[in-house]
PDB file of C-alpha atoms in Angstrom:
ATOM      1  CA  MET C 144      29.342 -31.718  -8.716  1.00  0.00           C
ATOM      2  CA  ASP C 145      26.946 -32.465  -6.675  1.00  0.00           C
ATOM      3  CA  THR C 146      25.252 -29.914  -5.593  1.00  0.00           C
ATOM      4  CA  ARG C 147      23.619 -31.687  -3.024  1.00  0.00           C
ATOM      5  CA  SER C 148      26.135 -30.886  -1.327  1.00  0.00           C
ATOM      6  CA  ALA C 149      27.332 -27.078  -2.334  1.00  0.00           C
ATOM      7  CA  ALA C 150      27.049 -23.797  -0.626  1.00  0.00           C
ATOM      8  CA  PRO C 151      23.593 -21.878  -2.043  1.00  0.00           C
ATOM      9  CA  THR C 152      23.527 -21.095  -5.635  1.00  0.00           C
ATOM     10  CA  VAL C 153      21.093 -18.728  -5.732  1.00  0.00           C
ATOM     11  CA  ALA C 154      20.593 -15.663  -4.382  1.00  0.00           C
ATOM     12  CA  PRO C 155      16.766 -15.530  -2.085  1.00  0.00           C
ATOM     13  CA  ARG C 156      13.994 -13.814  -4.237  1.00  0.00           C
ATOM     14  CA  HIS C 157      11.287 -11.137  -3.266  1.00  0.00           C
ATOM     15  CA  VAL C 158      13.725  -9.259  -1.268  1.00  0.00           C
ATOM     16  CA  GLY C 159      11.490  -6.932   0.575  1.00  0.00           C
ATOM     17  CA  GLY C 160      10.351  -5.390   3.706  1.00  0.00           C
ATOM     18  CA  GLY C 161       8.511  -2.706   5.490  1.00  0.00           C
ATOM     19  CA  ASP C 162       5.522  -1.515   7.911  1.00  0.00           C
ATOM     20  CA  GLY C 163       5.951  -3.323  12.173  1.00  0.00           C
ATOM     21  CA  LYS C 164       6.499  -1.073  14.867  1.00  0.00           C
ATOM     22  CA  VAL C 165       7.855   2.771  15.411  1.00  0.00           C
ATOM     23  CA  GLY C 166      12.020   1.951  15.505  1.00  0.00           C
ATOM     24  CA  GLU C 167      11.828  -1.627  14.092  1.00  0.00           C
ATOM     25  CA  LEU C 168      13.007  -2.195  10.412  1.00  0.00           C
ATOM     26  CA  THR C 169      11.441  -5.447   8.683  1.00  0.00           C
ATOM     27  CA  MET C 170      13.209  -7.074   6.026  1.00  0.00           C
ATOM     28  CA  THR C 171      11.247 -10.260   4.401  1.00  0.00           C
ATOM     29  CA  TRP C 172      12.261 -12.568   1.614  1.00  0.00           C
ATOM     30  CA  GLU C 173      11.415 -15.217  -0.125  1.00  0.00           C
ATOM     31  CA  PRO C 174      13.414 -18.465   1.732  1.00  0.00           C
ATOM     32  CA  LEU C 175      15.445 -21.247  -0.674  1.00  0.00           C
ATOM     33  CA  THR C 176      13.028 -24.502  -1.800  1.00  0.00           C
ATOM     34  CA  ARG C 177      14.496 -27.376  -0.807  1.00  0.00           C
ATOM     35  CA  ALA C 178      16.592 -28.409  -4.060  1.00  0.00           C
ATOM     36  CA  GLN C 179      18.490 -24.805  -3.824  1.00  0.00           C
ATOM     37  CA  GLN C 180      20.313 -24.889  -0.444  1.00  0.00           C
ATOM     38  CA  GLY C 181      22.844 -27.297  -1.460  1.00  0.00           C
ATOM     39  CA  ALA C 182      23.207 -28.714   2.007  1.00  0.00           C
ATOM     40  CA  PRO C 183      22.402 -29.020   5.796  1.00  0.00           C
ATOM     41  CA  ASN C 184      21.817 -26.199   8.381  1.00  0.00           C
ATOM     42  CA  ILE C 185      20.692 -23.381   5.502  1.00  0.00           C
ATOM     43  CA  GLY C 186      20.379 -20.146   7.444  1.00  0.00           C
ATOM     44  CA  TYR C 187      20.817 -16.285   6.063  1.00  0.00           C
ATOM     45  CA  ARG C 188      23.220 -13.027   6.737  1.00  0.00           C
ATOM     46  CA  LEU C 189      21.381 -10.109   6.350  1.00  0.00           C
ATOM     47  CA  TYR C 190      22.946  -6.416   5.881  1.00  0.00           C
ATOM     48  CA  TRP C 191      21.115  -3.178   6.151  1.00  0.00           C
ATOM     49  CA  ARG C 192      21.787   0.534   6.787  1.00  0.00           C
ATOM     50  CA  LYS C 193      20.408   3.924   6.434  1.00  0.00           C
ATOM     51  CA  ASN C 194      20.158   5.016   2.814  1.00  0.00           C
ATOM     52  CA  THR C 195      22.600   8.322   2.950  1.00  0.00           C
ATOM     53  CA  GLY C 196      24.217   7.931  -1.272  1.00  0.00           C
ATOM     54  CA  ARG C 197      27.085   7.184   0.088  1.00  0.00           C
ATOM     55  CA  PRO C 198      27.775   3.526  -1.164  1.00  0.00           C
ATOM     56  CA  ASN C 199      30.954   3.306   1.311  1.00  0.00           C
ATOM     57  CA  ALA C 200      28.366   3.413   4.658  1.00  0.00           C
ATOM     58  CA  LEU C 201      28.885   0.866   6.583  1.00  0.00           C
ATOM     59  CA  TRP C 202      26.189  -2.126   6.928  1.00  0.00           C
ATOM     60  CA  ASN C 203      24.758  -3.624   9.792  1.00  0.00           C
ATOM     61  CA  MET C 204      24.987  -7.659   9.608  1.00  0.00           C
ATOM     62  CA  HIS C 205      23.421 -10.824  11.150  1.00  0.00           C
ATOM     63  CA  LYS C 206      23.142 -14.222  10.677  1.00  0.00           C
ATOM     64  CA  ILE C 207      20.037 -16.830  11.183  1.00  0.00           C
ATOM     65  CA  ASP C 208      19.574 -20.151  11.772  1.00  0.00           C
ATOM     66  CA  GLY C 209      16.785 -22.083  10.070  1.00  0.00           C
ATOM     67  CA  HIS C 210      14.244 -21.500   7.429  1.00  0.00           C
ATOM     68  CA  ALA C 211      12.928 -18.273   8.300  1.00  0.00           C
ATOM     69  CA  ASP C 212      11.661 -15.657   5.585  1.00  0.00           C
ATOM     70  CA  TYR C 213      11.792 -12.220   8.150  1.00  0.00           C
ATOM     71  CA  TYR C 214      13.697 -10.983  10.851  1.00  0.00           C
ATOM     72  CA  VAL C 215      12.736  -7.549  12.742  1.00  0.00           C
ATOM     73  CA  ALA C 216      15.749  -4.910  13.500  1.00  0.00           C
ATOM     74  CA  PHE C 217      15.299  -2.359  16.032  1.00  0.00           C
ATOM     75  CA  VAL C 218      16.899   1.096  14.320  1.00  0.00           C
ATOM     76  CA  GLY C 219      15.960   3.206  17.238  1.00  0.00           C
ATOM     77  CA  PRO C 220      12.012   5.310  18.379  1.00  0.00           C
ATOM     78  CA  ASP C 221      14.047   8.238  15.787  1.00  0.00           C
ATOM     79  CA  ASN C 222      14.390   6.334  12.748  1.00  0.00           C
ATOM     80  CA  TYR C 223      10.957   5.986  11.879  1.00  0.00           C
ATOM     81  CA  TYR C 224       9.421   5.985   7.859  1.00  0.00           C
ATOM     82  CA  LEU C 225      13.190   6.448   6.658  1.00  0.00           C
ATOM     83  CA  GLU C 226      14.919   4.717   3.667  1.00  0.00           C
ATOM     84  CA  TYR C 227      17.352   1.243   4.641  1.00  0.00           C
ATOM     85  CA  ASP C 228      19.579  -0.608   2.112  1.00  0.00           C
ATOM     86  CA  PHE C 229      18.906  -4.007   2.810  1.00  0.00           C
ATOM     87  CA  LYS C 230      20.316  -7.570   1.008  1.00  0.00           C
ATOM     88  CA  LEU C 231      21.149 -10.809   2.261  1.00  0.00           C
ATOM     89  CA  GLN C 232      23.196 -14.500   1.015  1.00  0.00           C
ATOM     90  CA  ALA C 233      21.671 -17.739   1.929  1.00  0.00           C
ATOM     91  CA  PHE C 234      24.535 -20.175   3.873  1.00  0.00           C
ATOM     92  CA  ASN C 235      24.915 -23.652   5.044  1.00  0.00           C
ATOM     93  CA  ASP C 236      27.193 -26.566   6.028  1.00  0.00           C
ATOM     94  CA  ARG C 237      29.371 -26.114   3.010  1.00  0.00           C
ATOM     95  CA  GLY C 238      29.241 -22.256   2.463  1.00  0.00           C
ATOM     96  CA  TYR C 239      27.593 -18.753   1.630  1.00  0.00           C
ATOM     97  CA  GLY C 240      25.852 -18.163  -2.255  1.00  0.00           C
ATOM     98  CA  PRO C 241      25.659 -15.089  -3.917  1.00  0.00           C
ATOM     99  CA  ASN C 242      24.090 -11.949  -2.522  1.00  0.00           C
ATOM    100  CA  SER C 243      20.827 -10.658  -2.849  1.00  0.00           C
ATOM    101  CA  SER C 244      19.832  -8.045  -5.044  1.00  0.00           C
ATOM    102  CA  GLU C 245      20.441  -5.175  -2.816  1.00  0.00           C
ATOM    103  CA  VAL C 246      16.436  -2.646  -1.886  1.00  0.00           C
ATOM    104  CA  ILE C 247      15.647   0.083  -0.955  1.00  0.00           C
ATOM    105  CA  ILE C 248      12.570  -0.297   2.051  1.00  0.00           C
ATOM    106  CA  MET C 249      11.060   1.936   4.769  1.00  0.00           C
ATOM    107  CA  SER C 250      11.711   1.418   8.591  1.00  0.00           C
ATOM    108  CA  ALA C 251       7.508   2.113   9.941  1.00  0.00           C
ATOM    109  CA  GLU C 252       6.093   4.812  10.524  1.00  0.00           C
ATOM    110  CA  ASP C 253       5.429   6.929  12.984  1.00  0.00           C
ATOM    111  CA  CYS C 254       1.545   7.312  12.649  1.00  0.00           C
ATOM    112  CA  MET C 255       1.000   9.981  15.325  1.00  0.00           C
TER     113      MET C 255
END
């Protein structure tokens, strides 16, 4: 198979996040290299949810086109310094790659 015309075969690495302003959840990752992208029009599908310990809790999802390495979601001013589960996957014109490992990140801290 020609990997230059396939869905990504690897998940983004160095998935993490944190910091930012109160009411925000900052998610970060290392973008796929050109060789890892597989086909044109790379993008990322992000999943996050408040860490409740319930494996059936629903995920929020957002798609980003391009070579981004972070995304900031508004979670509300009452949701400061809380744990969130986060994972993402790369996609391109040929389809979706594997999900990254799931990590726990913190929403921004209220320093008042």
